Tab-separated table of C-alpha atoms and ligand atoms in Angstrom:
chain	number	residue	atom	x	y	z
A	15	UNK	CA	-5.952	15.857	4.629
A	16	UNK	CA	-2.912	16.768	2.431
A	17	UNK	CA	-2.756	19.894	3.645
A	18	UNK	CA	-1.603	18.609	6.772
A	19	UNK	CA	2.778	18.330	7.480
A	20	UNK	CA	3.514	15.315	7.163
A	21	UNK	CA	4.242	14.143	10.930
A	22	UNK	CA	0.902	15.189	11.132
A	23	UNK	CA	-0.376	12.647	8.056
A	24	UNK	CA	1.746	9.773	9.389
A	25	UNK	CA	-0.191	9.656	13.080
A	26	UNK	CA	-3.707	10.843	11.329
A	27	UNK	CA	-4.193	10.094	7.580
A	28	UNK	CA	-6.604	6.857	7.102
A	29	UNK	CA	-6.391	6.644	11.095
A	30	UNK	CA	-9.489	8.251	12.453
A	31	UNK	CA	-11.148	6.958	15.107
A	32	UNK	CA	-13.797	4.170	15.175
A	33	UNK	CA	-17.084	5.650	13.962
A	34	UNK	CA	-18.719	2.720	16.298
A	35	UNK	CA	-17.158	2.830	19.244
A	36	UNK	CA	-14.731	5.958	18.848
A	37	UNK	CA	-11.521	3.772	19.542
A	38	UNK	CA	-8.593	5.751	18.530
A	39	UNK	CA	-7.078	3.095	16.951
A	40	UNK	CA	-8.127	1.321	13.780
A	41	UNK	CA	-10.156	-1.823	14.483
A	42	UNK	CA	-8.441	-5.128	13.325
A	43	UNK	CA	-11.211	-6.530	11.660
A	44	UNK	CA	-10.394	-10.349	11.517
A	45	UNK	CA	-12.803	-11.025	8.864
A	46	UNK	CA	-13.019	-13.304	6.195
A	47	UNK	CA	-16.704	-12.979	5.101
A	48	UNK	CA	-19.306	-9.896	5.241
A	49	UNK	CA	-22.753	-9.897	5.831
A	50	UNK	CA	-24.962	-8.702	2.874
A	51	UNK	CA	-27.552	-6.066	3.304
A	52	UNK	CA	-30.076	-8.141	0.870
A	53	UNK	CA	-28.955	-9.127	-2.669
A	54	UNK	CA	-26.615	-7.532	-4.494
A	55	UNK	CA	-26.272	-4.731	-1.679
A	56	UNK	CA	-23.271	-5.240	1.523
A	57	UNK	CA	-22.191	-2.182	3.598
A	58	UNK	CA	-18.854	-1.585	1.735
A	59	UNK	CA	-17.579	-5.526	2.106
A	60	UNK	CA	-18.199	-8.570	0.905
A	61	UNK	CA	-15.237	-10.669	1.336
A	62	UNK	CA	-11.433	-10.152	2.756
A	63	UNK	CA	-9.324	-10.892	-0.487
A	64	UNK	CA	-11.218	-7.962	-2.275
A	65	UNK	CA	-11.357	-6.044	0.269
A	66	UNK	CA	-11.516	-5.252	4.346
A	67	UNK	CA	-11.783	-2.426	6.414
A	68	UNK	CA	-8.202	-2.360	8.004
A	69	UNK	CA	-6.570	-2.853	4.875
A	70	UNK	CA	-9.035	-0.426	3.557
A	71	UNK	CA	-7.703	2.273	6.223
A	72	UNK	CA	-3.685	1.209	5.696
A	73	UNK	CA	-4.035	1.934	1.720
A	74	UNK	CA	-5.563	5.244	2.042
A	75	UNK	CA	-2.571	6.109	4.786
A	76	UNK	CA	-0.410	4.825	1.786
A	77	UNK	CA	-1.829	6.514	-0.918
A	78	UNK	CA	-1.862	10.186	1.284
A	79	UNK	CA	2.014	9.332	2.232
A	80	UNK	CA	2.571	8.802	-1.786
A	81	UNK	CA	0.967	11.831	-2.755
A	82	UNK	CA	-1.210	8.843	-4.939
A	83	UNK	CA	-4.723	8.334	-6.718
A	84	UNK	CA	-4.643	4.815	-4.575
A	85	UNK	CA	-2.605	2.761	-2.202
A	86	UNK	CA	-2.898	-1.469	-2.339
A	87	UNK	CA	-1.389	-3.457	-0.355
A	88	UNK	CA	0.030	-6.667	-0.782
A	89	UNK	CA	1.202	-9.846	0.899
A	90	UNK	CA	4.992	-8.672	0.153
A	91	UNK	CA	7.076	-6.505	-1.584
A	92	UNK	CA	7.421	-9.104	-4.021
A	93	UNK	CA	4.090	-9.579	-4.454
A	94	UNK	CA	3.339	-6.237	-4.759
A	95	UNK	CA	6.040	-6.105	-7.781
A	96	UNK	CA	4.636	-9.003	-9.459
A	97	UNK	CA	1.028	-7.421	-9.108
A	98	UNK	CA	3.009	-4.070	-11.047
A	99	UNK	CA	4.086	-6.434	-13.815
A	100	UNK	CA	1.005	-8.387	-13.894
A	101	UNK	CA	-0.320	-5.289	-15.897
A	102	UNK	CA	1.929	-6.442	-19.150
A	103	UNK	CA	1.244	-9.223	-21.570
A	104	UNK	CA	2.992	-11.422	-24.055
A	105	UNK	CA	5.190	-9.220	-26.246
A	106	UNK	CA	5.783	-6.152	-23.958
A	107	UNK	CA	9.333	-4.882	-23.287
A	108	UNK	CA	10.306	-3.834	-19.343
A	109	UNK	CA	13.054	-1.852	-18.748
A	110	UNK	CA	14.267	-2.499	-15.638
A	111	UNK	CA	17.408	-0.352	-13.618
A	112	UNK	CA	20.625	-2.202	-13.714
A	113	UNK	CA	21.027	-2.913	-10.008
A	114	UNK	CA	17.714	-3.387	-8.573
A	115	UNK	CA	16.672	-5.694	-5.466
A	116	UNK	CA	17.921	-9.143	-5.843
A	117	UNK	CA	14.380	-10.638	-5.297
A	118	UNK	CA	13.565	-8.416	-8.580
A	119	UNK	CA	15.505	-9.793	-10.715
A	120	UNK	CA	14.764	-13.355	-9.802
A	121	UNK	CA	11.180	-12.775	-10.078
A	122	UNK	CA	11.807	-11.022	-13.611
A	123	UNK	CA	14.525	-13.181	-14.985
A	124	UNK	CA	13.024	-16.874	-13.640
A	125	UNK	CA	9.167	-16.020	-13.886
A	126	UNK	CA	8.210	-12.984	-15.696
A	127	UNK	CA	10.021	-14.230	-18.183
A	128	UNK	CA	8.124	-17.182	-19.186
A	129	UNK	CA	5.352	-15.377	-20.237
A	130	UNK	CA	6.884	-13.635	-23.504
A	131	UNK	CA	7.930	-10.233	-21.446
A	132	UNK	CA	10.808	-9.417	-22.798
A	133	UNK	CA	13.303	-7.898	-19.616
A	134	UNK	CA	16.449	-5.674	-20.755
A	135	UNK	CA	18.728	-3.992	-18.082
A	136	UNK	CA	20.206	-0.889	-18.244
A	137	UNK	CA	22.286	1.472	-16.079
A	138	UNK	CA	19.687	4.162	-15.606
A	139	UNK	CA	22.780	6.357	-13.819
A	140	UNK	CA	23.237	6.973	-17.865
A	141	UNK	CA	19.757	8.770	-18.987
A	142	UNK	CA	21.349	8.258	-22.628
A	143	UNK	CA	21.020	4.640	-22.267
A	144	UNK	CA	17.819	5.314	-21.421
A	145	UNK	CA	16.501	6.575	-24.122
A	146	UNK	CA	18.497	4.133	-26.625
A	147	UNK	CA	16.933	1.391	-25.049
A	148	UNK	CA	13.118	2.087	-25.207
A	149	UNK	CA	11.323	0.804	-28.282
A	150	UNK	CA	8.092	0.435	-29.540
A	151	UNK	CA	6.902	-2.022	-27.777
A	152	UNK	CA	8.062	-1.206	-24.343
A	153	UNK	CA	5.363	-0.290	-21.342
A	154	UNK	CA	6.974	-0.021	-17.876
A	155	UNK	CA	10.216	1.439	-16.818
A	156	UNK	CA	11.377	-0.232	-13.348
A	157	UNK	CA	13.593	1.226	-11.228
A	158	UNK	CA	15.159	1.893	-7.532
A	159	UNK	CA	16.618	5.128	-6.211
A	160	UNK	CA	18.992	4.790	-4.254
A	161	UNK	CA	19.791	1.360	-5.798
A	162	UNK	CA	20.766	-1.709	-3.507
A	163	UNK	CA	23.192	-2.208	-2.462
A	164	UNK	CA	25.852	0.495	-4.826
A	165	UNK	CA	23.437	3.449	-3.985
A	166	UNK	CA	23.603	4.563	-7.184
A	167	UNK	CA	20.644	7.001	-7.706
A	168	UNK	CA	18.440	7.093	-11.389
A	169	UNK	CA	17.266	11.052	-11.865
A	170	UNK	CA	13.378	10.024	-11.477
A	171	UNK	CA	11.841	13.325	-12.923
A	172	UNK	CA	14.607	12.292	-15.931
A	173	UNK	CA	13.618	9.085	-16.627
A	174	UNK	CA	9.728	9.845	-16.156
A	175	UNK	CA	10.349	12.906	-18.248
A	176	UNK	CA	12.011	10.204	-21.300
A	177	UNK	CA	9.351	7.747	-20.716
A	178	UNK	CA	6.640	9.863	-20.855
A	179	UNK	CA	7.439	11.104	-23.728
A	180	UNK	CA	7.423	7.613	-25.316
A	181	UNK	CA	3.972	6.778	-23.995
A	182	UNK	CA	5.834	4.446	-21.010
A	183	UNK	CA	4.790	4.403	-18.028
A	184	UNK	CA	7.748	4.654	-14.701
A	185	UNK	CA	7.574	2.708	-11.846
A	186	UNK	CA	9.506	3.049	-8.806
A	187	UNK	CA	11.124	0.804	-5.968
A	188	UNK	CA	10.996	3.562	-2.753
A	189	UNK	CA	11.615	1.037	-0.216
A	190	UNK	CA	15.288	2.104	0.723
A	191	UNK	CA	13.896	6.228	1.301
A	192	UNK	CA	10.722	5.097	2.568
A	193	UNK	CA	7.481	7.919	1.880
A	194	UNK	CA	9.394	10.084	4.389
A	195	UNK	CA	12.398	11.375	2.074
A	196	UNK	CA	11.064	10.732	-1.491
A	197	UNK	CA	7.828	10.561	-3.036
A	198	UNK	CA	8.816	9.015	-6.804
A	199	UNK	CA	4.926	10.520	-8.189
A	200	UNK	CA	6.059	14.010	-7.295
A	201	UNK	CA	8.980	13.858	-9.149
A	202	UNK	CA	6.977	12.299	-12.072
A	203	UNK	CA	6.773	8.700	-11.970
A	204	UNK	CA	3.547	6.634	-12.115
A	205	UNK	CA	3.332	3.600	-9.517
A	206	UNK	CA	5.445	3.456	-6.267
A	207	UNK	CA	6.320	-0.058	-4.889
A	208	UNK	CA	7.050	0.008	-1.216
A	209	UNK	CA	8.442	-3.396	0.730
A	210	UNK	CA	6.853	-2.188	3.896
A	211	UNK	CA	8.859	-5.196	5.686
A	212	UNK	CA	11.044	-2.252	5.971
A	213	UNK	CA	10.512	1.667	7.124
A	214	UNK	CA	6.828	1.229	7.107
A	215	UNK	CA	6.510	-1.192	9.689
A	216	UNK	CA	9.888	-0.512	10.922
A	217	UNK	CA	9.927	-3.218	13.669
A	218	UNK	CA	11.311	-5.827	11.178
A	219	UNK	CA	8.132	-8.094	12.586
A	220	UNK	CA	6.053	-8.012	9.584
A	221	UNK	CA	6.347	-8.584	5.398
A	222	UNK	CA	4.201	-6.780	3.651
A	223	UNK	CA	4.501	-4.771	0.455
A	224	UNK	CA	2.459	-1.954	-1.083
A	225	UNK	CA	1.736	-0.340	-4.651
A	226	UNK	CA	0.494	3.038	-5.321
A	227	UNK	CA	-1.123	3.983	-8.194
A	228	UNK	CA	-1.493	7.969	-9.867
A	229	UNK	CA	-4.668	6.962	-12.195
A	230	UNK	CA	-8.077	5.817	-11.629
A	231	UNK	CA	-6.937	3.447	-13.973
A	232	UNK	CA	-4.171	1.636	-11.669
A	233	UNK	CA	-6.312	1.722	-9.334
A	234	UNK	CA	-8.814	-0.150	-11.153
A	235	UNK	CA	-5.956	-2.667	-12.278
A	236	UNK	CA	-4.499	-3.311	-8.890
A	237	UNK	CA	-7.921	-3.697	-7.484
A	238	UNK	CA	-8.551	-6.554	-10.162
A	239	UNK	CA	-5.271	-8.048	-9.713
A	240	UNK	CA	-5.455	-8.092	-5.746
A	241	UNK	CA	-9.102	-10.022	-5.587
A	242	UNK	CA	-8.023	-12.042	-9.276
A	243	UNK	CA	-4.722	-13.458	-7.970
A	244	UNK	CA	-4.906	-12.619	-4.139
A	245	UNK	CA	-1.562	-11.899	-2.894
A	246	UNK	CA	-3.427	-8.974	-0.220
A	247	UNK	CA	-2.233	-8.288	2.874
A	248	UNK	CA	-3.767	-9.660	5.930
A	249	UNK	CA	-5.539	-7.321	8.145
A	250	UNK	CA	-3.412	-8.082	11.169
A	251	UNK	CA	0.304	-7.097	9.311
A	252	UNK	CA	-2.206	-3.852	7.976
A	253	UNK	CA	-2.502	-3.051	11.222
A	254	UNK	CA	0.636	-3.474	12.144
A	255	UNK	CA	2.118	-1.202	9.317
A	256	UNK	CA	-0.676	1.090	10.193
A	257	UNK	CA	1.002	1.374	13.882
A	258	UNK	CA	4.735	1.715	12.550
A	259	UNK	CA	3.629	4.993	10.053
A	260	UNK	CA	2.767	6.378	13.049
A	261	UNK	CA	6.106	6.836	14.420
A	262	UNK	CA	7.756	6.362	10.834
A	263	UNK	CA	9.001	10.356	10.692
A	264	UNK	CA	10.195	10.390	14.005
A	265	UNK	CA	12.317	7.045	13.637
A	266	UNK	CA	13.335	8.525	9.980
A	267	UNK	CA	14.928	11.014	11.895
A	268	UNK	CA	17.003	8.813	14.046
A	269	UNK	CA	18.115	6.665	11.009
A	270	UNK	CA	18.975	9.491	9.039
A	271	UNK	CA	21.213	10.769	12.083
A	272	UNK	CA	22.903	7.829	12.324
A	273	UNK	CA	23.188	7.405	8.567
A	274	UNK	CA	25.102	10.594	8.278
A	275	UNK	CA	27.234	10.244	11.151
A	276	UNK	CA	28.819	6.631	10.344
A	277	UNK	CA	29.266	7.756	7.095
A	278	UNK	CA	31.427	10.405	8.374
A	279	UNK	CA	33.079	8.360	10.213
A	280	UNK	CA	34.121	5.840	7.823
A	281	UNK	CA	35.235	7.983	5.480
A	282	UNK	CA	38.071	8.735	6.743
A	283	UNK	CA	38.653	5.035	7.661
A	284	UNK	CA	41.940	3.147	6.421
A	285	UNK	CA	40.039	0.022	5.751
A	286	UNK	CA	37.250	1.369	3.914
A	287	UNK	CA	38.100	1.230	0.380
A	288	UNK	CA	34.798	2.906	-1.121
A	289	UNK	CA	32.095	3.726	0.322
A	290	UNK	CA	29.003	4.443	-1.025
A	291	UNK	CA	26.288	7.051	0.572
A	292	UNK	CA	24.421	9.908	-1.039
A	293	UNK	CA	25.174	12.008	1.761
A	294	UNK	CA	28.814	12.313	1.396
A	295	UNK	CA	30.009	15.303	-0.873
A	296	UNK	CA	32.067	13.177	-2.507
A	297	UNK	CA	29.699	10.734	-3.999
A	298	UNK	CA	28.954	11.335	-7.638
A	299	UNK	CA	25.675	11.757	-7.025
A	300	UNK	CA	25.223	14.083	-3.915
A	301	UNK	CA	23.755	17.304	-6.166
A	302	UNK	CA	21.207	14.569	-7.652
A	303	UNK	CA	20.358	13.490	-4.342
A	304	UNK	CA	20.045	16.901	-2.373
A	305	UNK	CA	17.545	17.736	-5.282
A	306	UNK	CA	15.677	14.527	-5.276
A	307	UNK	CA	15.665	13.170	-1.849
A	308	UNK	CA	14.336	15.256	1.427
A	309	UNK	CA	17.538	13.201	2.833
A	310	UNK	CA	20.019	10.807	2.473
A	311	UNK	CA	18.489	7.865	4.335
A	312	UNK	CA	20.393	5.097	6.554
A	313	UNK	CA	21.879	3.080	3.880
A	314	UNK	CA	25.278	2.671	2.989
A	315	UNK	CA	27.573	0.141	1.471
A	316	UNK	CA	31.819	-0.156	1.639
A	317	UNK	CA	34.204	-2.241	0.535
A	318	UNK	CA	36.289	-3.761	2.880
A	319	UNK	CA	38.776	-5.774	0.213
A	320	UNK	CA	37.612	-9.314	0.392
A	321	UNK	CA	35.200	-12.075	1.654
A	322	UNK	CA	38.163	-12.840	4.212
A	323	UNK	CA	37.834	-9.446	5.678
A	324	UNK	CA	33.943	-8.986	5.492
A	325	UNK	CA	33.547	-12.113	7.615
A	326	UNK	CA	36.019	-11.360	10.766
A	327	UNK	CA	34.242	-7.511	9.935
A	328	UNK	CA	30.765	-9.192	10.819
A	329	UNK	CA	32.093	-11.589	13.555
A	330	UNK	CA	33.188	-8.947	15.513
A	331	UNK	CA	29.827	-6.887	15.378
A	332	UNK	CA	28.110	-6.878	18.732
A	333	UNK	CA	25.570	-4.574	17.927
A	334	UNK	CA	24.877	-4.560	13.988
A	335	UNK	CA	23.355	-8.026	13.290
A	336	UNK	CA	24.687	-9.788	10.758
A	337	UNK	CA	21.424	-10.016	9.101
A	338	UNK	CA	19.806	-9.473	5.753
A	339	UNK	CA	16.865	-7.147	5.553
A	340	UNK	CA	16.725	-2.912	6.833
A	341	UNK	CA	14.731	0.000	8.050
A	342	UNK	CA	13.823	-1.736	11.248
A	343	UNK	CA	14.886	-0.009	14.457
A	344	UNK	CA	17.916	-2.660	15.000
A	345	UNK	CA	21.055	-1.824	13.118
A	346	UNK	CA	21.947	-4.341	10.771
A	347	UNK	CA	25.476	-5.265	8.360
A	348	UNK	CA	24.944	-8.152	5.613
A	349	UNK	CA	27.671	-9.712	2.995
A	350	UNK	CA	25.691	-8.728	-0.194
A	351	UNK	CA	27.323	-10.967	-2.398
A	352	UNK	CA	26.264	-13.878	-0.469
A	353	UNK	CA	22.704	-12.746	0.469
A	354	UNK	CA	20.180	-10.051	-0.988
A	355	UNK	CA	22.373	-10.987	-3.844
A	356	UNK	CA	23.301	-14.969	-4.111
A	357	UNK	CA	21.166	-15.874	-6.767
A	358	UNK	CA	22.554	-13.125	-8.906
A	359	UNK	CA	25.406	-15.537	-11.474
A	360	UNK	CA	28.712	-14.157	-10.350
A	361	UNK	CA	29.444	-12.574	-13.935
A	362	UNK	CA	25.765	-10.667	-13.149
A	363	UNK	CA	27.359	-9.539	-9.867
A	364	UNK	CA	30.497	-8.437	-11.274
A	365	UNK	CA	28.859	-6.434	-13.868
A	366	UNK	CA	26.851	-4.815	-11.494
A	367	UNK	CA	30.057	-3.665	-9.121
A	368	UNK	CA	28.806	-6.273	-6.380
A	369	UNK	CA	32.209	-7.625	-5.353
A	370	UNK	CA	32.640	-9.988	-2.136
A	371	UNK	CA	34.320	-7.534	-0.194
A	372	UNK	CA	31.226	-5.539	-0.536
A	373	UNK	CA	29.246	-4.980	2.977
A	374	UNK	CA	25.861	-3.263	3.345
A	375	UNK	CA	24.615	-1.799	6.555
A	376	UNK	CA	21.611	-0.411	7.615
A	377	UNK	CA	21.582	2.377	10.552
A	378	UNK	CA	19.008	1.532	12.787
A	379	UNK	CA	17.380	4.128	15.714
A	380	UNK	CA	20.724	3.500	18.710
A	381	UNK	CA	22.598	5.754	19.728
A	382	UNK	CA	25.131	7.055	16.747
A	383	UNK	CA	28.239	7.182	19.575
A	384	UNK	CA	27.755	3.288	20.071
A	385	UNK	CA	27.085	2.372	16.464
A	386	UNK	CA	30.507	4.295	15.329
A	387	UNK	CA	32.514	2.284	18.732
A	388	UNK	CA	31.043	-1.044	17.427
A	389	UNK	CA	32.322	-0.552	13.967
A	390	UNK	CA	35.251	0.367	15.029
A	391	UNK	CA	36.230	-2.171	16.769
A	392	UNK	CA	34.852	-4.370	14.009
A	393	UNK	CA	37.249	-2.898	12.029
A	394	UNK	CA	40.241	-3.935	14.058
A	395	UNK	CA	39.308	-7.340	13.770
A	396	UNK	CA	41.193	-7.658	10.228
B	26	PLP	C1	13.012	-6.104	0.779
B	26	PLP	C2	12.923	-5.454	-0.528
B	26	PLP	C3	12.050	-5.916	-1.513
B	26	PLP	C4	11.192	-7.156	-1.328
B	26	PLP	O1	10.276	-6.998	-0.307
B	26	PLP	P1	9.721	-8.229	0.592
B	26	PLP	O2	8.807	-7.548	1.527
B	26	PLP	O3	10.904	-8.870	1.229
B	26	PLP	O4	9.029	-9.158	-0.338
B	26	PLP	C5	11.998	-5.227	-2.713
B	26	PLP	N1	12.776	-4.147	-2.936
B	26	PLP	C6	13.628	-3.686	-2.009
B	26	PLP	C7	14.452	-2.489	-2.309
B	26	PLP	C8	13.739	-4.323	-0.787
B	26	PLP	O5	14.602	-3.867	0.113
């Protein structure tokens, strides 16, 4: 099937029609239980949290979309990061990307933590650093490219290149391109985490996360660790990612408009003190990110001075939603500081450039004219 574009993958791959009843669409198969074919023998499935025909059919769309050896899919992103790190033991080193997800670090720094995993942070902008900070006993390299919310891309085929070298495994947070403008295995990594809460399902109506393995060996693992601990996704949010990859490049293309046009357009604005997209030739980053990326998404962040400013900024907002989460078809603008962000200790923030006149905003599918009017006048409220 890879042979196919991939428009063509999105609306076909893992979504052939019903070999019972030939119903175009995959079969939600609300299931908890299988009936055996005698002892020992079943027709594929035995039991939902180890496996299930829908899920079965979103994780080989997943894996085709990755360019992967195996797609899983989990509960949430979350889950599906603490299934990734559920592959280390006592006494491992991670190396994890400076300014990842704020969910990531809690889950590293409050959980993963307690069971002897030693977590270091590094700015992997800096491939030097990189390298310095890999010893012995390290086994996964985490990062996220673009990272949230600074945009700040990590050269993937760089670090992959470094860690490979050192017998480390890469893995790699491509929730903010989505499988549409970056596929991290290409470029060299190992395991892709996806939040499919966002451009997956698109229709911010769903949580759901995914990994996808390169090896026969991940897939084993992730198999073990989705029927061991059981964080798998429920056949009905499988289906419904399976429905939003349908449409996922054509929406992608509508984001990515609107991405590129309100960056333009606040640019050149007074009140924007930075901004920070990929897309801009001014970004330090933009050669990285033509190489890496098959486009600059529909992510951006700016700062707008202080937390005064940011709140009369979302106030005014009729059509961005002041709302945390993106890649759904609604446009949405959220105070980072003070949400993906909070639990993050001020000094954390601060080190990481996350200031509280920091906004993020996430393009959704409108119309780019009425987007650029809304911020606009947003932007005369302070
Ligand atoms: C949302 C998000 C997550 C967490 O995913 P959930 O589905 O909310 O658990 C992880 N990484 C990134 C970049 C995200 O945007």
């Amino acid at each position: 099937m890879s042979e196919y574009k991939y428009s063509t993958l999105a609306v076909h791959a893992g979504q052939h029609p019903d070999p019972l009843t030939g119903a175009i669409n995959v079969p939600l198969y609300l299931s908890s239980t299988f009936e055996l074919t005698g002892i020992g023998t079943d027709r594929g499935w035995d039991y939902s949290r180890a496996g299930n025909p829908t899920r079965d059919r979103l994780e080989f769309a997943l894996a085709k979309l990755e360019g992967g050896y195996s797609g899983h899919a989990f509960t949430s992103g979350m889950a599906a990061i603490a299934a990734m790190v559920a592959m280390l033991k006592t006494g491992d080193h991670l190396l994890c990307a400076l300014d990842v997800y704020g969910g990531t670090v809690r889950l590293f720094n409050e959980i993963i933590v307690l069971y002897g995993i030693e977590i270091e942070y590094v700015d992997m902008s800096d491939l030097a650093l990189v390298e310095k900070a890999i010893r012995p006993n390290t086994k996964l390299i985490y990062l996220e490219s673009p990272s949230n919310p600074r945009m700040v891309l990590t050269d993937i085929a760089a670090v992959a290149k470094i860690a490979h070298a050192h017998g480390v495994e890469v893995g790699v947070d491509n929730t903010f391109m989505s499988p549409c403008l970056q596929n991290p295995i290409a470029l060299g990594a190992d395991i892709v985490m996806h939040s499919t809460t966002k451009y997956l399902n698109g229709h911010s109506d769903g949580i759901g996360g995914a990994l996808i393995g390169s090896t026969p060996e991940h897939k084993e693992r992730f198999l073990l660790v989705q029927k061991a601990a059981g964080g798998v996704m429920s056949p009905f949010e499988c289906f419904l990612v399976l429905r939003g990859i349908k449409t996922m490049p054509l929406r992608i293309k509508q984001h990515e408009e609107n991405g590129r046009a309100v960056a333009e357009y606040l640019s050149t604005h007074p009140k924007v003190q930075k901004l920070n997209y990929p897309g801009l030739k001014t970004h330090p980053q933009h050669e990285l990110a033509v190489r890496q990326q098959k486009g600059f998404g529909s992510m951006l962040s700016m700062e707008l001075g202080t937390r005064d400013n940011c709140a009369k900024f979302l106030a005014a907002l009729k059509i961005f939603l002041n709302a945390e989460s993106l890649g759904g078809v609604e446009s949405l603008a959220s105070h980072s500081a003070t949400t993906t962000h909070a639990t993050v200790s001020a000094a954390d923030r601060e080190a990481m450039g996350i200031t509280e006149g920091m906004i993020r905003l996430s393009m959704g599918i409108e119309d780019k004219e009425d987007l650029i009017a809304d911020l606009e006048q947003a932007l005369a409220s302070f």
